[in-house]
PDB file of C-alpha atoms in Angstrom:
ATOM      1  CA  MET G   1       7.536  78.219  -9.338  1.00  0.00           C
ATOM      2  CA  ARG G   2       9.540  75.608  -7.441  1.00  0.00           C
ATOM      3  CA  ILE G   3      12.879  76.587  -5.921  1.00  0.00           C
ATOM      4  CA  MET G   4      15.224  74.001  -4.393  1.00  0.00           C
ATOM      5  CA  CYS G   5      18.308  74.534  -2.262  1.00  0.00           C
ATOM      6  CA  LEU G   6      20.714  71.680  -1.552  1.00  0.00           C
ATOM      7  CA  ASN G   7      24.262  71.063  -0.412  1.00  0.00           C
ATOM      8  CA  GLY G   8      25.204  68.270  -2.829  1.00  0.00           C
ATOM      9  CA  TRP G   9      28.107  66.861  -0.736  1.00  0.00           C
ATOM     10  CA  GLY G  10      30.369  66.767  -3.765  1.00  0.00           C
ATOM     11  CA  GLY G  11      28.062  64.260  -5.467  1.00  0.00           C
ATOM     12  CA  LYS G  12      29.042  61.476  -3.062  1.00  0.00           C
ATOM     13  CA  LEU G  13      25.562  59.887  -3.356  1.00  0.00           C
ATOM     14  CA  HIS G  14      25.550  60.331  -7.138  1.00  0.00           C
ATOM     15  CA  ASP G  15      23.443  57.236  -7.870  1.00  0.00           C
ATOM     16  CA  ARG G  16      20.616  58.615  -5.715  1.00  0.00           C
ATOM     17  CA  LEU G  17      21.090  62.328  -6.218  1.00  0.00           C
ATOM     18  CA  ILE G  18      21.101  62.579 -10.005  1.00  0.00           C
ATOM     19  CA  PRO G  19      17.827  60.628 -10.515  1.00  0.00           C
ATOM     20  CA  TYR G  20      16.237  62.686  -7.742  1.00  0.00           C
ATOM     21  CA  LEU G  21      17.192  65.991  -9.338  1.00  0.00           C
ATOM     22  CA  ALA G  22      16.050  64.804 -12.758  1.00  0.00           C
ATOM     23  CA  SER G  23      12.691  63.728 -11.324  1.00  0.00           C
ATOM     24  CA  ALA G  24      12.140  66.768  -9.070  1.00  0.00           C
ATOM     25  CA  SER G  25      13.323  69.162 -11.810  1.00  0.00           C
ATOM     26  CA  PRO G  26      12.867  72.387  -9.818  1.00  0.00           C
ATOM     27  CA  ASP G  27      12.538  75.605 -11.789  1.00  0.00           C
ATOM     28  CA  ILE G  28      15.543  76.989  -9.926  1.00  0.00           C
ATOM     29  CA  LEU G  29      18.145  74.819  -8.209  1.00  0.00           C
ATOM     30  CA  CYS G  30      20.672  76.367  -5.819  1.00  0.00           C
ATOM     31  CA  LEU G  31      23.416  73.792  -5.302  1.00  0.00           C
ATOM     32  CA  GLN G  32      26.397  73.998  -2.953  1.00  0.00           C
ATOM     33  CA  GLU G  33      29.556  71.858  -2.717  1.00  0.00           C
ATOM     34  CA  VAL G  34      29.816  71.436  -6.469  1.00  0.00           C
ATOM     35  CA  VAL G  35      32.939  69.866  -7.979  1.00  0.00           C
ATOM     36  CA  HIS G  36      34.186  70.782 -11.467  1.00  0.00           C
ATOM     37  CA  SER G  37      37.328  69.020 -12.753  1.00  0.00           C
ATOM     38  CA  PRO G  38      37.606  69.783 -16.489  1.00  0.00           C
ATOM     39  CA  ALA G  39      41.143  68.351 -16.663  1.00  0.00           C
ATOM     40  CA  THR G  40      39.932  64.768 -16.202  1.00  0.00           C
ATOM     41  CA  GLY G  41      37.378  62.425 -17.690  1.00  0.00           C
ATOM     42  CA  LYS G  42      37.322  60.260 -14.566  1.00  0.00           C
ATOM     43  CA  ASP G  43      34.033  59.770 -12.774  1.00  0.00           C
ATOM     44  CA  TRP G  44      35.436  59.769  -9.228  1.00  0.00           C
ATOM     45  CA  LEU G  45      38.336  61.395  -7.406  1.00  0.00           C
ATOM     46  CA  ASP G  46      39.308  61.551  -3.733  1.00  0.00           C
ATOM     47  CA  TYR G  47      39.371  64.603  -1.519  1.00  0.00           C
ATOM     48  CA  ARG G  48      42.081  64.339   1.143  1.00  0.00           C
ATOM     49  CA  ASP G  49      42.482  66.630   4.131  1.00  0.00           C
ATOM     50  CA  GLY G  50      44.778  65.100   6.722  1.00  0.00           C
ATOM     51  CA  ASP G  51      43.143  61.872   7.886  1.00  0.00           C
ATOM     52  CA  HIS G  52      39.852  62.829   6.240  1.00  0.00           C
ATOM     53  CA  GLN G  53      39.174  61.254   2.841  1.00  0.00           C
ATOM     54  CA  LEU G  54      35.956  61.643   0.845  1.00  0.00           C
ATOM     55  CA  PRO G  55      35.055  60.362  -2.616  1.00  0.00           C
ATOM     56  CA  GLN G  56      33.978  63.201  -4.905  1.00  0.00           C
ATOM     57  CA  ARG G  57      32.162  63.074  -8.194  1.00  0.00           C
ATOM     58  CA  ALA G  58      34.921  64.486 -10.412  1.00  0.00           C
ATOM     59  CA  ASN G  59      32.585  66.376 -12.745  1.00  0.00           C
ATOM     60  CA  PHE G  60      29.571  66.851 -10.519  1.00  0.00           C
ATOM     61  CA  PHE G  61      28.655  70.084 -12.287  1.00  0.00           C
ATOM     62  CA  ARG G  62      28.580  68.317 -15.661  1.00  0.00           C
ATOM     63  CA  ASP G  63      26.489  65.476 -14.201  1.00  0.00           C
ATOM     64  CA  VAL G  64      23.786  67.874 -13.003  1.00  0.00           C
ATOM     65  CA  CYS G  65      23.841  69.716 -16.340  1.00  0.00           C
ATOM     66  CA  VAL G  66      23.068  66.394 -18.049  1.00  0.00           C
ATOM     67  CA  ALA G  67      20.286  65.634 -15.556  1.00  0.00           C
ATOM     68  CA  LEU G  68      18.688  69.069 -16.128  1.00  0.00           C
ATOM     69  CA  PRO G  69      19.040  69.642 -19.885  1.00  0.00           C
ATOM     70  CA  ASP G  70      16.277  72.268 -19.944  1.00  0.00           C
ATOM     71  CA  HIS G  71      18.116  74.502 -17.467  1.00  0.00           C
ATOM     72  CA  ALA G  72      20.718  77.213 -17.922  1.00  0.00           C
ATOM     73  CA  ALA G  73      23.664  76.389 -15.653  1.00  0.00           C
ATOM     74  CA  ILE G  74      26.058  78.784 -13.925  1.00  0.00           C
ATOM     75  CA  PHE G  75      29.087  77.510 -11.986  1.00  0.00           C
ATOM     76  CA  CYS G  76      30.681  79.845  -9.448  1.00  0.00           C
ATOM     77  CA  PRO G  77      34.046  78.559  -8.175  1.00  0.00           C
ATOM     78  CA  ALA G  78      35.345  79.515  -4.742  1.00  0.00           C
ATOM     79  CA  ALA G  79      38.708  77.790  -5.101  1.00  0.00           C
ATOM     80  CA  GLN G  80      40.839  75.481  -7.196  1.00  0.00           C
ATOM     81  CA  GLY G  81      42.689  72.808  -5.304  1.00  0.00           C
ATOM     82  CA  VAL G  82      43.705  69.199  -5.808  1.00  0.00           C
ATOM     83  CA  LEU G  83      41.723  65.977  -5.795  1.00  0.00           C
ATOM     84  CA  TRP G  84      43.425  62.628  -6.159  1.00  0.00           C
ATOM     85  CA  ASP G  85      43.280  59.774  -8.634  1.00  0.00           C
ATOM     86  CA  GLY G  86      45.366  57.305  -6.687  1.00  0.00           C
ATOM     87  CA  ALA G  87      48.803  58.956  -6.503  1.00  0.00           C
ATOM     88  CA  GLU G  88      48.000  61.468  -9.251  1.00  0.00           C
ATOM     89  CA  ALA G  89      46.985  65.000  -8.260  1.00  0.00           C
ATOM     90  CA  VAL G  90      44.149  66.415 -10.381  1.00  0.00           C
ATOM     91  CA  PRO G  91      43.306  70.144 -10.372  1.00  0.00           C
ATOM     92  CA  SER G  92      39.695  70.586  -9.357  1.00  0.00           C
ATOM     93  CA  GLN G  93      37.428  73.574  -8.750  1.00  0.00           C
ATOM     94  CA  TRP G  94      34.874  73.723  -5.951  1.00  0.00           C
ATOM     95  CA  GLY G  95      31.992  76.091  -5.375  1.00  0.00           C
ATOM     96  CA  LEU G  96      28.338  76.852  -6.090  1.00  0.00           C
ATOM     97  CA  ALA G  97      26.089  76.248  -9.076  1.00  0.00           C
ATOM     98  CA  THR G  98      22.726  77.696 -10.017  1.00  0.00           C
ATOM     99  CA  PHE G  99      20.380  76.042 -12.516  1.00  0.00           C
ATOM    100  CA  VAL G 100      17.466  78.009 -14.004  1.00  0.00           C
ATOM    101  CA  ARG G 101      14.771  76.592 -16.257  1.00  0.00           C
ATOM    102  CA  ARG G 102      15.268  78.119 -19.702  1.00  0.00           C
ATOM    103  CA  SER G 103      11.661  79.333 -19.874  1.00  0.00           C
ATOM    104  CA  LEU G 104      12.579  81.779 -17.068  1.00  0.00           C
ATOM    105  CA  PRO G 105      14.777  84.500 -18.581  1.00  0.00           C
ATOM    106  CA  ILE G 106      17.668  85.579 -16.383  1.00  0.00           C
ATOM    107  CA  ILE G 107      17.449  89.371 -16.402  1.00  0.00           C
ATOM    108  CA  GLY G 108      20.249  89.977 -13.909  1.00  0.00           C
ATOM    109  CA  GLN G 109      22.813  88.134 -11.859  1.00  0.00           C
ATOM    110  CA  ALA G 110      25.586  88.845  -9.360  1.00  0.00           C
ATOM    111  CA  GLN G 111      28.365  86.932  -7.680  1.00  0.00           C
ATOM    112  CA  LEU G 112      30.555  87.885  -4.748  1.00  0.00           C
ATOM    113  CA  PHE G 113      32.608  86.363  -1.948  1.00  0.00           C
ATOM    114  CA  VAL G 114      31.189  86.333   1.566  1.00  0.00           C
ATOM    115  CA  HIS G 115      34.484  85.150   3.058  1.00  0.00           C
ATOM    116  CA  LYS G 116      37.988  85.741   1.689  1.00  0.00           C
ATOM    117  CA  ASP G 117      38.428  85.728  -2.106  1.00  0.00           C
ATOM    118  CA  PHE G 118      38.958  83.229  -4.922  1.00  0.00           C
ATOM    119  CA  SER G 119      41.770  80.844  -4.039  1.00  0.00           C
ATOM    120  CA  PRO G 120      43.553  79.712  -7.241  1.00  0.00           C
ATOM    121  CA  ASP G 121      46.388  77.786  -5.581  1.00  0.00           C
ATOM    122  CA  GLY G 122      44.670  75.385  -3.233  1.00  0.00           C
ATOM    123  CA  TYR G 123      41.591  75.131  -1.044  1.00  0.00           C
ATOM    124  CA  GLY G 124      43.509  76.819   1.784  1.00  0.00           C
ATOM    125  CA  GLU G 125      43.308  76.724   5.543  1.00  0.00           C
ATOM    126  CA  HIS G 126      39.978  76.645   7.366  1.00  0.00           C
ATOM    127  CA  PRO G 127      37.831  78.679   7.296  1.00  0.00           C
ATOM    128  CA  ARG G 128      38.122  78.618   3.513  1.00  0.00           C
ATOM    129  CA  SER G 129      36.899  80.944   0.787  1.00  0.00           C
ATOM    130  CA  ARG G 130      33.126  81.042   0.405  1.00  0.00           C
ATOM    131  CA  ASN G 131      30.961  82.749  -2.190  1.00  0.00           C
ATOM    132  CA  ALA G 132      27.389  83.625  -3.092  1.00  0.00           C
ATOM    133  CA  HIS G 133      25.428  83.882  -6.330  1.00  0.00           C
ATOM    134  CA  ALA G 134      22.128  85.565  -7.203  1.00  0.00           C
ATOM    135  CA  VAL G 135      19.829  85.655 -10.211  1.00  0.00           C
ATOM    136  CA  ARG G 136      16.837  87.805 -11.118  1.00  0.00           C
ATOM    137  CA  VAL G 137      14.369  85.925 -13.318  1.00  0.00           C
ATOM    138  CA  TYR G 138      11.117  86.961 -14.934  1.00  0.00           C
ATOM    139  CA  ASP G 139       8.104  84.757 -14.293  1.00  0.00           C
ATOM    140  CA  PHE G 140       5.725  85.144 -17.244  1.00  0.00           C
ATOM    141  CA  VAL G 141       3.002  83.074 -15.548  1.00  0.00           C
ATOM    142  CA  LYS G 142       2.682  85.359 -12.503  1.00  0.00           C
ATOM    143  CA  ARG G 143       4.013  88.509 -14.211  1.00  0.00           C
ATOM    144  CA  ARG G 144       6.638  89.100 -11.529  1.00  0.00           C
ATOM    145  CA  VAL G 145      10.379  89.239 -10.967  1.00  0.00           C
ATOM    146  CA  VAL G 146      11.858  86.671  -8.597  1.00  0.00           C
ATOM    147  CA  PHE G 147      15.283  87.259  -7.059  1.00  0.00           C
ATOM    148  CA  VAL G 148      17.017  84.130  -5.752  1.00  0.00           C
ATOM    149  CA  ALA G 149      20.364  84.188  -3.949  1.00  0.00           C
ATOM    150  CA  HIS G 150      22.327  81.445  -2.241  1.00  0.00           C
ATOM    151  CA  MET G 151      25.570  81.114  -0.358  1.00  0.00           C
ATOM    152  CA  HIS G 152      27.686  78.481   1.337  1.00  0.00           C
ATOM    153  CA  GLY G 153      28.635  79.794   4.750  1.00  0.00           C
ATOM    154  CA  LEU G 154      32.140  79.266   6.052  1.00  0.00           C
ATOM    155  CA  ARG G 155      33.024  76.175   8.042  1.00  0.00           C
ATOM    156  CA  ASP G 156      34.766  76.821  11.352  1.00  0.00           C
ATOM    157  CA  LEU G 157      36.439  73.752  12.861  1.00  0.00           C
ATOM    158  CA  SER G 158      35.455  74.940  16.350  1.00  0.00           C
ATOM    159  CA  GLY G 159      31.713  74.815  15.627  1.00  0.00           C
ATOM    160  CA  LYS G 160      28.726  76.793  14.329  1.00  0.00           C
ATOM    161  CA  GLN G 161      28.766  79.620  16.870  1.00  0.00           C
ATOM    162  CA  ASP G 162      28.793  83.236  15.739  1.00  0.00           C
ATOM    163  CA  THR G 163      32.230  84.667  15.012  1.00  0.00           C
ATOM    164  CA  PRO G 164      33.333  87.999  13.554  1.00  0.00           C
ATOM    165  CA  GLU G 165      33.886  86.210  10.234  1.00  0.00           C
ATOM    166  CA  ARG G 166      30.358  84.783  10.265  1.00  0.00           C
ATOM    167  CA  LEU G 167      28.841  88.158  11.057  1.00  0.00           C
ATOM    168  CA  ALA G 168      30.839  89.679   8.213  1.00  0.00           C
ATOM    169  CA  GLN G 169      29.624  86.968   5.837  1.00  0.00           C
ATOM    170  CA  ALA G 170      26.011  87.653   6.846  1.00  0.00           C
ATOM    171  CA  HIS G 171      26.472  91.348   6.136  1.00  0.00           C
ATOM    172  CA  ARG G 172      28.017  90.541   2.751  1.00  0.00           C
ATOM    173  CA  PHE G 173      25.133  88.225   1.847  1.00  0.00           C
ATOM    174  CA  ALA G 174      22.591  90.813   2.958  1.00  0.00           C
ATOM    175  CA  GLU G 175      24.469  93.381   0.873  1.00  0.00           C
ATOM    176  CA  LEU G 176      24.211  91.142  -2.197  1.00  0.00           C
ATOM    177  CA  CYS G 177      20.454  90.823  -1.714  1.00  0.00           C
ATOM    178  CA  SER G 178      19.769  94.471  -0.926  1.00  0.00           C
ATOM    179  CA  LEU G 179      21.963  95.886  -3.691  1.00  0.00           C
ATOM    180  CA  PHE G 180      20.858  93.679  -6.559  1.00  0.00           C
ATOM    181  CA  ALA G 181      17.193  92.949  -5.781  1.00  0.00           C
ATOM    182  CA  GLU G 182      14.964  95.705  -7.148  1.00  0.00           C
ATOM    183  CA  PRO G 183      12.004  97.163  -5.237  1.00  0.00           C
ATOM    184  CA  GLY G 184       9.016  94.852  -5.704  1.00  0.00           C
ATOM    185  CA  ASP G 185      11.078  91.728  -6.428  1.00  0.00           C
ATOM    186  CA  CYS G 186      10.001  88.531  -4.714  1.00  0.00           C
ATOM    187  CA  VAL G 187      13.199  87.738  -2.795  1.00  0.00           C
ATOM    188  CA  VAL G 188      14.373  84.248  -1.795  1.00  0.00           C
ATOM    189  CA  ALA G 189      17.727  83.822  -0.001  1.00  0.00           C
ATOM    190  CA  CYS G 190      18.983  80.367   0.886  1.00  0.00           C
ATOM    191  CA  GLY G 191      21.971  78.113   1.354  1.00  0.00           C
ATOM    192  CA  ASP G 192      24.059  76.089   3.748  1.00  0.00           C
ATOM    193  CA  PHE G 193      24.743  78.879   6.228  1.00  0.00           C
ATOM    194  CA  ASN G 194      26.632  76.666   8.717  1.00  0.00           C
ATOM    195  CA  VAL G 195      25.053  78.455  11.702  1.00  0.00           C
ATOM    196  CA  GLU G 196      22.445  77.721  14.362  1.00  0.00           C
ATOM    197  CA  PRO G 197      18.946  79.301  14.321  1.00  0.00           C
ATOM    198  CA  GLU G 198      19.993  81.619  17.171  1.00  0.00           C
ATOM    199  CA  SER G 199      22.719  83.184  15.004  1.00  0.00           C
ATOM    200  CA  ALA G 200      22.785  86.951  14.553  1.00  0.00           C
ATOM    201  CA  THR G 201      22.739  86.105  10.835  1.00  0.00           C
ATOM    202  CA  PHE G 202      18.942  86.090  10.924  1.00  0.00           C
ATOM    203  CA  GLY G 203      18.699  89.488  12.559  1.00  0.00           C
ATOM    204  CA  ILE G 204      20.967  90.866   9.846  1.00  0.00           C
ATOM    205  CA  MET G 205      18.843  89.273   7.123  1.00  0.00           C
ATOM    206  CA  GLY G 206      15.705  90.410   8.914  1.00  0.00           C
ATOM    207  CA  GLY G 207      17.044  93.942   8.661  1.00  0.00           C
ATOM    208  CA  ILE G 208      16.530  93.756   4.886  1.00  0.00           C
ATOM    209  CA  GLY G 209      13.046  92.268   5.272  1.00  0.00           C
ATOM    210  CA  LEU G 210      13.719  88.521   5.033  1.00  0.00           C
ATOM    211  CA  SER G 211      12.388  85.836   7.383  1.00  0.00           C
ATOM    212  CA  ASP G 212      13.448  82.194   7.691  1.00  0.00           C
ATOM    213  CA  LEU G 213      11.113  79.330   6.794  1.00  0.00           C
ATOM    214  CA  VAL G 214      13.100  76.465   8.370  1.00  0.00           C
ATOM    215  CA  ALA G 215      13.102  77.222  12.088  1.00  0.00           C
ATOM    216  CA  GLY G 216      10.238  79.641  11.526  1.00  0.00           C
ATOM    217  CA  ARG G 217       7.954  76.794  10.480  1.00  0.00           C
ATOM    218  CA  GLY G 218       9.094  74.403  13.194  1.00  0.00           C
ATOM    219  CA  PHE G 219      11.575  72.242  11.299  1.00  0.00           C
ATOM    220  CA  THR G 220      14.320  70.959  13.601  1.00  0.00           C
ATOM    221  CA  ASP G 221      16.584  69.006  11.250  1.00  0.00           C
ATOM    222  CA  THR G 222      18.163  69.782   7.891  1.00  0.00           C
ATOM    223  CA  ARG G 223      20.618  66.884   7.960  1.00  0.00           C
ATOM    224  CA  THR G 224      20.215  63.231   6.951  1.00  0.00           C
ATOM    225  CA  SER G 225      21.327  59.973   8.559  1.00  0.00           C
ATOM    226  CA  TYR G 226      24.671  60.377   6.770  1.00  0.00           C
ATOM    227  CA  TYR G 227      25.542  63.186   9.204  1.00  0.00           C
ATOM    228  CA  ALA G 228      26.407  61.751  12.606  1.00  0.00           C
ATOM    229  CA  LYS G 229      27.511  64.886  14.462  1.00  0.00           C
ATOM    230  CA  PRO G 230      25.347  66.923  16.866  1.00  0.00           C
ATOM    231  CA  GLY G 231      23.798  70.152  15.631  1.00  0.00           C
ATOM    232  CA  ARG G 232      21.157  69.293  13.062  1.00  0.00           C
ATOM    233  CA  PHE G 233      20.712  72.747  11.539  1.00  0.00           C
ATOM    234  CA  ALA G 234      22.764  73.991   8.593  1.00  0.00           C
ATOM    235  CA  ASP G 235      20.472  74.939   5.708  1.00  0.00           C
ATOM    236  CA  TYR G 236      17.996  77.817   5.585  1.00  0.00           C
ATOM    237  CA  MET G 237      15.600  79.518   3.204  1.00  0.00           C
ATOM    238  CA  LEU G 238      14.394  83.062   3.762  1.00  0.00           C
ATOM    239  CA  VAL G 239      11.728  85.039   1.908  1.00  0.00           C
ATOM    240  CA  SER G 240      10.508  88.612   1.656  1.00  0.00           C
ATOM    241  CA  VAL G 241       7.042  89.543   2.870  1.00  0.00           C
ATOM    242  CA  ASN G 242       5.625  89.718  -0.668  1.00  0.00           C
ATOM    243  CA  VAL G 243       6.447  86.067  -1.387  1.00  0.00           C
ATOM    244  CA  ASP G 244       3.257  83.980  -1.373  1.00  0.00           C
ATOM    245  CA  VAL G 245       4.472  80.654   0.012  1.00  0.00           C
ATOM    246  CA  LEU G 246       2.285  77.916  -1.485  1.00  0.00           C
ATOM    247  CA  GLY G 247       4.370  75.138   0.024  1.00  0.00           C
ATOM    248  CA  PHE G 248       7.643  74.578   1.843  1.00  0.00           C
ATOM    249  CA  ASP G 249       9.350  71.367   2.938  1.00  0.00           C
ATOM    250  CA  VAL G 250      12.637  70.138   4.321  1.00  0.00           C
ATOM    251  CA  VAL G 251      12.682  66.905   2.330  1.00  0.00           C
ATOM    252  CA  ALA G 252      13.528  63.889   4.510  1.00  0.00           C
ATOM    253  CA  GLN G 253      13.273  61.207   1.803  1.00  0.00           C
ATOM    254  CA  PRO G 254      15.007  60.246  -0.351  1.00  0.00           C
ATOM    255  CA  GLU G 255      18.373  60.876   1.270  1.00  0.00           C
ATOM    256  CA  VAL G 256      20.590  62.203  -1.521  1.00  0.00           C
ATOM    257  CA  SER G 257      23.288  63.967   0.533  1.00  0.00           C
ATOM    258  CA  ASP G 258      24.252  64.505   4.146  1.00  0.00           C
ATOM    259  CA  HIS G 259      21.973  67.566   3.835  1.00  0.00           C
ATOM    260  CA  ARG G 260      18.237  67.550   3.142  1.00  0.00           C
ATOM    261  CA  PRO G 261      16.872  69.478   0.167  1.00  0.00           C
ATOM    262  CA  LEU G 262      14.824  72.585   0.932  1.00  0.00           C
ATOM    263  CA  LEU G 263      11.907  72.877  -1.481  1.00  0.00           C
ATOM    264  CA  LEU G 264       9.832  76.038  -1.837  1.00  0.00           C
ATOM    265  CA  GLU G 265       6.784  76.576  -4.051  1.00  0.00           C
ATOM    266  CA  ILE G 266       5.672  80.148  -4.696  1.00  0.00           C
TER     267      ILE G 266
END
């Protein structure tokens, strides 16, 4: 089974990202920064936040659904705000999506917020609402249940240091995993955590029996050349002790986002 985790950067590198996902076709894809704008048929809209402007694939969720037609798709919005088509404001949802190959039955799933709650009237002030999603799937080949959860950790404008809000989000994510994974499940927890490897997040996750594969296996960079800021860690993948890791990589090429894909084979 191949499990991929990726922050999709709102589909900004659509022409590279969609062919990559179609070709890689992981069994389970955990995707963050997903845009869903059902009110428009436009391909591109602009995100504006003060002086910051970023092109966004207006229906990024739909695009990935088309690229992975053999997958069940679940979109989990964290907020609805506004993107822009020139001077026209377009309502647009933003959040997580999970894609599961249809040959893997989903026998359970859960969704919760790790920071704040759903924001229906705008993206809000930083740090904004953030959520998490988990699925339990049955693997007929290995006769096992695999539990996969992912989250997008909050962004703090002051940096990636631990804060009370980040510690609370770690406890919430650990709660999701410990409450909904059954004894004996192979557990995989991943996402763009927006913290450094020294974060107390990993002690909290370690308390429920999960260990990180990124820093733990000597990787020092989860960002691509599109990210020019210091601090090259953001994305992590953790596993329980009963997960037989056949392969793990932080994929450097092709560059399909400002984050690198994490790819696990179990």
